[in-house]
Coordinates of C-alpha atoms and ligand atoms in Angstrom, one line a residue:
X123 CA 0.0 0.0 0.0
X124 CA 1.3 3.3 -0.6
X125 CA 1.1 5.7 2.5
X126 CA 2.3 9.5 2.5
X127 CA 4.2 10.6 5.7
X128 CA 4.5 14.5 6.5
X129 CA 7.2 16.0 8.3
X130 CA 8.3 19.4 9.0
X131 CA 10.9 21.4 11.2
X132 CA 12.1 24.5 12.1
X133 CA 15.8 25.5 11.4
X134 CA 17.8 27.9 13.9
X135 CA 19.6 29.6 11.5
X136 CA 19.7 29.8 7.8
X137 CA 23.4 28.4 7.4
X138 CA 24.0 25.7 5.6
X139 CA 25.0 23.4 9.0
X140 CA 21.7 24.2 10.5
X141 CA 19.6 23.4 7.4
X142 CA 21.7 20.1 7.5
X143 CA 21.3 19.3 11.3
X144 CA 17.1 20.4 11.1
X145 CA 17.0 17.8 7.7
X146 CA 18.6 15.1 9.3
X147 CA 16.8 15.7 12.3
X148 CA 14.0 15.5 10.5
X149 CA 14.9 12.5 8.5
X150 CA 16.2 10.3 11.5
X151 CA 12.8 10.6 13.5
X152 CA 11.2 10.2 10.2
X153 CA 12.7 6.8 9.8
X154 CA 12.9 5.7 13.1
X155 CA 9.1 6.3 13.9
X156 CA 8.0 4.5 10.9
X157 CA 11.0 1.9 10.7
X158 CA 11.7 3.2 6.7
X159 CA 13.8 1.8 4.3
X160 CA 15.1 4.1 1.6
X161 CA 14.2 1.2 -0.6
X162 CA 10.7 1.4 0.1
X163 CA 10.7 5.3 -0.5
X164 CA 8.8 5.9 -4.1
X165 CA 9.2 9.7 -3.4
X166 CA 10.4 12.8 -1.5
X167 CA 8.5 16.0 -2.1
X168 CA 9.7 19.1 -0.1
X169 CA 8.9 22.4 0.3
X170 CA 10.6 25.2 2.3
X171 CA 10.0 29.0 3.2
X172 CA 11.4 31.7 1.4
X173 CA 13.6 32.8 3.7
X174 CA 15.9 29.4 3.2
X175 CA 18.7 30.3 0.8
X176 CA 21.5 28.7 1.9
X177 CA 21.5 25.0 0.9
X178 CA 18.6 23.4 -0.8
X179 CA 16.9 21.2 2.0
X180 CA 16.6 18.3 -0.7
X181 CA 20.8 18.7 -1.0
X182 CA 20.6 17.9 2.7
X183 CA 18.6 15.3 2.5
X184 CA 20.8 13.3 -0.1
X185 CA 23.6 14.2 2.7
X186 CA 21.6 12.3 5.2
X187 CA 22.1 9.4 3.7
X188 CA 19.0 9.4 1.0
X189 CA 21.0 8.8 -2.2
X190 CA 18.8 7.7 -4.7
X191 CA 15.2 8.7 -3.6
X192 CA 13.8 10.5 -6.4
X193 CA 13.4 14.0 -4.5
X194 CA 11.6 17.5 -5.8
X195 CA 12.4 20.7 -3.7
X196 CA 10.7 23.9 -4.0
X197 CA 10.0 26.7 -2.0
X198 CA 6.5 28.5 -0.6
X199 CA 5.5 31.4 -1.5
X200 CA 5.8 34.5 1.5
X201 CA 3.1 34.1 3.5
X202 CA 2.6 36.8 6.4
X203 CA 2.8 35.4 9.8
X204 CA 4.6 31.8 8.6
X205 CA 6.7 29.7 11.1
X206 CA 10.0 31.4 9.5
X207 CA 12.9 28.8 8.3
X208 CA 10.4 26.2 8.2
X209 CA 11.1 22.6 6.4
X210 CA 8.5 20.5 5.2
X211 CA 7.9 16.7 3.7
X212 CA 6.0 14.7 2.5
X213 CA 7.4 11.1 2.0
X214 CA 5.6 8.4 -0.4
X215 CA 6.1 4.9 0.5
X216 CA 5.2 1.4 0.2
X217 CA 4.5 0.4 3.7
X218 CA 1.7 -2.6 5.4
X219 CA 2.0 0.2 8.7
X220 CA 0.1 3.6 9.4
X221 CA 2.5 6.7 8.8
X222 CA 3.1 8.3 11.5
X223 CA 3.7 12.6 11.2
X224 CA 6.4 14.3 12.8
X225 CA 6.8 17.8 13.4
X226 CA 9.6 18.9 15.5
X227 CA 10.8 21.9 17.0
X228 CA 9.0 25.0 16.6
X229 CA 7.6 23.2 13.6
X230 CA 5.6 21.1 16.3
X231 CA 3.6 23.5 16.9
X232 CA 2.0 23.1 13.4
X233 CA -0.2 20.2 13.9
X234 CA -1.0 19.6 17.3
X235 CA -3.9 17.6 16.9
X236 CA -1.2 14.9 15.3
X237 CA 1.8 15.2 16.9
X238 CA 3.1 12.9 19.0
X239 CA 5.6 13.8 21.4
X240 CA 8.3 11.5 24.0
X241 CA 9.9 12.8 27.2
X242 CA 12.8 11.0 27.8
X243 CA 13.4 11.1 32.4
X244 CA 16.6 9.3 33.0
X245 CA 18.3 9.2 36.8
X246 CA 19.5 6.3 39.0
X247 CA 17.5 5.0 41.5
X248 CA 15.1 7.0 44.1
X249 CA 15.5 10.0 42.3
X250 CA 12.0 10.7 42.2
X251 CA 11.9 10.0 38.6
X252 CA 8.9 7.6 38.5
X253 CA 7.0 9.4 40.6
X254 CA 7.4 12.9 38.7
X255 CA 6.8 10.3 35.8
X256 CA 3.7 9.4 36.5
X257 CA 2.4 12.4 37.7
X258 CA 3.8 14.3 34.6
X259 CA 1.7 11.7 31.8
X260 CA -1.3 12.2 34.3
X261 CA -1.4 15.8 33.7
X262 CA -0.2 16.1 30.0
X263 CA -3.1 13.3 29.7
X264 CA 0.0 10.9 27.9
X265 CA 1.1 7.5 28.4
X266 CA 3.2 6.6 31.1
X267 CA 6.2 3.8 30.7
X268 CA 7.9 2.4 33.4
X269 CA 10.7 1.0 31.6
X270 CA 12.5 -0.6 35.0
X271 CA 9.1 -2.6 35.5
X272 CA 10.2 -4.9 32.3
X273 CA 13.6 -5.0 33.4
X274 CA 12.1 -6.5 37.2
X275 CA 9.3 -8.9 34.9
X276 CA 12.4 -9.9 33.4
X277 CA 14.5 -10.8 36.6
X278 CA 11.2 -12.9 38.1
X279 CA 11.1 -14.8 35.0
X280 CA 14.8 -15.7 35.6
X281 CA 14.2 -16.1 39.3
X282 CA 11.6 -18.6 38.5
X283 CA 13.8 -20.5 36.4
X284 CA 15.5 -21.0 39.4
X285 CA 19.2 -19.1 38.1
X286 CA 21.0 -16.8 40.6
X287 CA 24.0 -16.5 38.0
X288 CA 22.4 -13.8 35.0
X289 CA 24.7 -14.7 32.0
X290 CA 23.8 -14.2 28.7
X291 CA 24.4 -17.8 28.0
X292 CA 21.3 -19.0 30.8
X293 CA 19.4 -15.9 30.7
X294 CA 18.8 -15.8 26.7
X295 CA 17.0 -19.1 26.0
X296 CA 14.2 -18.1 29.1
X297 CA 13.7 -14.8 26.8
X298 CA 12.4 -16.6 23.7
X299 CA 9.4 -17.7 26.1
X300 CA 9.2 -14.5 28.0
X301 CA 5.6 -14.0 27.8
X302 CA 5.6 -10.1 29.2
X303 CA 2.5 -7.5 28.6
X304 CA 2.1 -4.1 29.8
X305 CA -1.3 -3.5 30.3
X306 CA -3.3 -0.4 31.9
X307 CA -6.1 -0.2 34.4
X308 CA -7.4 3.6 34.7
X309 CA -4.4 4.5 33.6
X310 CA -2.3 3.2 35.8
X311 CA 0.8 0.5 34.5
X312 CA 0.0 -3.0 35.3
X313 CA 2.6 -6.0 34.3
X314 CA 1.7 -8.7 33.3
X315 CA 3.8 -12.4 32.9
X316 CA 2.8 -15.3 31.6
X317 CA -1.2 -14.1 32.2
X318 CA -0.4 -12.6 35.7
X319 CA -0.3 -9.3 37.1
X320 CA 2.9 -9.3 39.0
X321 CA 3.3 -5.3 39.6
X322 CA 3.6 -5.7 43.5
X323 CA 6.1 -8.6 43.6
X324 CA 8.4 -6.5 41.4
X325 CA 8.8 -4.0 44.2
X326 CA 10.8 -6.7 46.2
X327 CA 14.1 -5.6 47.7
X328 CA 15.4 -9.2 46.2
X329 CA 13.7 -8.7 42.7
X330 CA 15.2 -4.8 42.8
X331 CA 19.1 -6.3 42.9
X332 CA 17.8 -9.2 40.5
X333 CA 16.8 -6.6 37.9
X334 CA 20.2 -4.9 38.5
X335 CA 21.8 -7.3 37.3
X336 CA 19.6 -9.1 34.7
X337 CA 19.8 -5.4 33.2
X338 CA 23.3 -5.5 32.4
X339 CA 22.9 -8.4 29.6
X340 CA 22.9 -7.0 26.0
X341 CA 20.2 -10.2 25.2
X342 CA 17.8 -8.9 28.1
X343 CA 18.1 -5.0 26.8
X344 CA 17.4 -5.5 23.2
X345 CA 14.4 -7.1 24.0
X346 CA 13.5 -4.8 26.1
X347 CA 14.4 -1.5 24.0
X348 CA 12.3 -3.0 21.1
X349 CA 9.5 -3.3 22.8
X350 CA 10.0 -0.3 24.9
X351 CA 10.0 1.6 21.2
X352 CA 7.4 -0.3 19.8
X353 CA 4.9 1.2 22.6
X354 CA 6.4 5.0 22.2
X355 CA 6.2 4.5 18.6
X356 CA 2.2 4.4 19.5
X357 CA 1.5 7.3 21.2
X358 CA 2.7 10.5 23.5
X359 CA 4.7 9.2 26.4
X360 CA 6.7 9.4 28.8
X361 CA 9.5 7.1 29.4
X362 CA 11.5 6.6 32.5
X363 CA 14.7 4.3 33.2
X364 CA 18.4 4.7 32.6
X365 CA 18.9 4.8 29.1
X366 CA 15.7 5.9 27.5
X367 CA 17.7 9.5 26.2
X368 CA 20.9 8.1 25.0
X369 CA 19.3 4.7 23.5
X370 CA 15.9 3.7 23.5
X371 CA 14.7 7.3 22.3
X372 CA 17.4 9.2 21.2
X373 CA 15.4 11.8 19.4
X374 CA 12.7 12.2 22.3
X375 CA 11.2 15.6 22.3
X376 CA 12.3 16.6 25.9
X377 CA 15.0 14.9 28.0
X378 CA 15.4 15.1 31.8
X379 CA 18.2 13.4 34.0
X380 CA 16.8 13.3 37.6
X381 CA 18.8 12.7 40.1
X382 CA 19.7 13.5 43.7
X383 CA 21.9 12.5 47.0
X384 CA 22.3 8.8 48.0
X385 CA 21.1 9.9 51.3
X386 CA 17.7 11.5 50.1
X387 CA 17.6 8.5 47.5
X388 CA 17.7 6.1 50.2
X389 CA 15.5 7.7 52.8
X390 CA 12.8 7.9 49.9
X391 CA 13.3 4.2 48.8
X392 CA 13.4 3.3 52.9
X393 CA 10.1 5.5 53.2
X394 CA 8.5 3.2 50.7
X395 CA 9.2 0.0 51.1
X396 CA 8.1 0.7 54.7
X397 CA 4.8 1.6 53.6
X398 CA 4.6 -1.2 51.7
X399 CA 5.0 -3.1 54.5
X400 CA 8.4 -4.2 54.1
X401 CA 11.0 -5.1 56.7
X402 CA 14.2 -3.6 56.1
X403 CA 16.6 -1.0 57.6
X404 CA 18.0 2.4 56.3
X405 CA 21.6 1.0 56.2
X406 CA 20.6 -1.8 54.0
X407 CA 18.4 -0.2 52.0
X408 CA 21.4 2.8 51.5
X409 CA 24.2 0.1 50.7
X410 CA 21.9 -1.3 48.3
X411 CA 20.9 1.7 46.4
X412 CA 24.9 2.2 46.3
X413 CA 25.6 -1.1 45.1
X414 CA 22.4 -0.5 42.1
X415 CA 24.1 2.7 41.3
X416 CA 27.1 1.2 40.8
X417 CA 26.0 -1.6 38.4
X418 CA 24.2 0.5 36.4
X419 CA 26.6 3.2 36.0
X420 CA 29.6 0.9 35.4
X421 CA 28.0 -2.1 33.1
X422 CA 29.4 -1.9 29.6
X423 CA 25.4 -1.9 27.7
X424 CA 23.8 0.8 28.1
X425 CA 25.1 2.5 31.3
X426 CA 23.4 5.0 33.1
X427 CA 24.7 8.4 31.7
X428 CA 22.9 11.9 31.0
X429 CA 22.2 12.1 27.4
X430 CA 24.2 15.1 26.0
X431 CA 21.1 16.9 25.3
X432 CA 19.5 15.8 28.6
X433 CA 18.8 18.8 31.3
X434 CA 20.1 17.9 34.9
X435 CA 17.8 18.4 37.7
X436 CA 18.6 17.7 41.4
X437 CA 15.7 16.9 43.3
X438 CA 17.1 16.5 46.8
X439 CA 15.3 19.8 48.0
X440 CA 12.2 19.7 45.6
X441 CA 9.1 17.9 46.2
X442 CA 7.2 15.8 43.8
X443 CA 5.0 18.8 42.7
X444 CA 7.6 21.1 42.0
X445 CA 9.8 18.9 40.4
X446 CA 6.3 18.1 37.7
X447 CA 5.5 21.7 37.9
X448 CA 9.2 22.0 36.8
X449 CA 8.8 19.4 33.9
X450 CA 5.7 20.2 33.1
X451 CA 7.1 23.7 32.5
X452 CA 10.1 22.8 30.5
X453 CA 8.1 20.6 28.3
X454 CA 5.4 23.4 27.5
X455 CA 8.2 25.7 26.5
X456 CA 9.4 23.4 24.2
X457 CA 6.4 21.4 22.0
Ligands
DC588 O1 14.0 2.1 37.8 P1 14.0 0.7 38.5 O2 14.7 0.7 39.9 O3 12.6 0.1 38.6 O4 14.8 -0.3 37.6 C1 15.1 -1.6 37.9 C2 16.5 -2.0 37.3 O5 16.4 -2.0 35.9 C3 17.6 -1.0 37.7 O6 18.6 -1.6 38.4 C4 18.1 -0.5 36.4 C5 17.5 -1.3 35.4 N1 16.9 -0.4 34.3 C6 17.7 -0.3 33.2 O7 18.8 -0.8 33.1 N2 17.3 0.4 32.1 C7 16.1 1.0 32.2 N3 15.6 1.7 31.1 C8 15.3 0.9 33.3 C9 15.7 0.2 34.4

């Protein structure tokens, strides 16, 4: 079937880098959201505003790696009150899947009634980030993921196999059966394994430094990450884990890394497990949330790190409603 997918972005500057960097911005979440192949492409058609006259955006688009997509370029004519530097395409293509539109940047705020849009919240553990998370999707009325969730599902399937010792050699054959949904009830993230709704029993100090480990395994994440884009490909979300800005959704709208002292971490982790009703002392919880924060930062996949274009935020002196109000804030200014 042949679908049409429109895109369209707003350049900083009109220099001939910019109007490179904007196309293969452009082109890159293009792709990614609707898994193109340039051999599927039948056509490019673009158009730009009059006030581009540094590089022909079609130029940039052979630069970004579409070299033999039949492509026609031509500019609009001056319209008063048009998004200036503006980019836009439409992309013809044989495809079995729905297109999905993407306007980024200031170009976003074109088509709101069709634009999807991902916040990326990285941090370690007990920064808050889950909470803010969830909070956040509430009031933007988007989907929330709670990436570490999978990673925990993943670490009770390997419990249940009985293994203590995660190695990519035991841990990938149990993945080829991993039977792993995430479902919603009134919004809220339920998982589901093998047809039950585990989401307590991932909350388990023991299932906690399971997933820790389980997460370091390059079989375990590529599972995960695929799926993980599959469900932000669907919708507005937002994502929270460790590597959601640098790898999972590199070209997310907004992206946050939330973090905050080990003590503060640790008090908020102790506060909850104790409301949950679990037995276990500030020390332990503390060395633990150390001993996470280590393994995640120092694993060779995908280790916890701030995305280059992620914006730090400390939350040791905020509470959970400044630290959305915050977000929520940054994100408006933004999309
Ligand atoms: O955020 P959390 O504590 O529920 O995550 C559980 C574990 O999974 C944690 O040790 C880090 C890992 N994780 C990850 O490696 N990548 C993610 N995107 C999310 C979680």
């Amino acid at each position: 079937m042949l679908i049409a997918i429109r895109g369209a972005i707003s350049a900083e500057a009109d220099t001939p880098e910019e109007i490179r960097s904007a196309v293969r911005e452009l082109m890159d979440e293009i792709s990614q959201r609707n898994h193109l192949l340039e051999k599927d492409i039948v056509c490019i058609l673009l158009s730009n505003t009059n006030d581009i006259h540094s590089l022909y955006p079609a130029k940039a688009v052979r630069e970004a790696g579409f070299a033999r997509a039949a492509l026609f370029s031509s500019a609009e004519p001056e319209i008063v009150g048009a998004l200036p530097l503006c980019i836009r395409m439409m992309i013809l293509v044989e495809s079995a899947e729905a297109p999905k539109h993407v306007y980024l940047r200031k170009a976003a705020g074109l088509r709101k009634d069709r634009v999807l849009f991902s916040v990326a919240l990285d941090g370690p553990s007990g920064s808050g980030k889950s909470t803010a998370a969830k909070q956040l999707a509430k009031e933007l009325d988007i989907l929330y993921l709670d990436t570490g969730a999978m990673y925990r599902a993943c670490a009770i399937q390997a419990l249940r196999a009985g293994l203590h010792d995660f190695t990519e050699e035991n841990v990938s054959p149990l993945l080829k059966n991993l039977n792993l949904h995430v479902v919603y009830e009134n919004g809220a993230q339920r998982t589901i394994l093998d047809g039950e709704d585990i989401s307590e029993m991932i909350r388990q100090p023991e299932v906690s430094m399971a997933a820790s480990h389980i997460s370091a395994l390059r079989c375990v994440r590529e599972k995960m990450v695929e799926m993980q884009r599959k469900i932000a490909s669907e919708c507005s979300c937002v994502l929270d884990g460790r590597d959601i800005g640098t790898i999972v959704l590199p070209h997310a709208d907004c992206k946050f890394f939330i973090t905050a002292s080990v003590e503060v971490r640790a008090r908020r982790r102790f506060d909850e497990l104790k409301t949950k009703g679990f037995d276990v002392s500030f020390d332990v919880v503390k060395r633990e949330i150390e001993e996470r924060d280590h393994n995640d930062a120092t694993r060779t996949v995908s280790p916890l790190r701030r995305a280059e274009d992620a914006e730090w935020i400390d939350t040791s002196d905020m509470s959970v409603e400044q630290v959305v109000a915050l977000l929520k804030q940054k994100i408006q200014e933004k999309i």
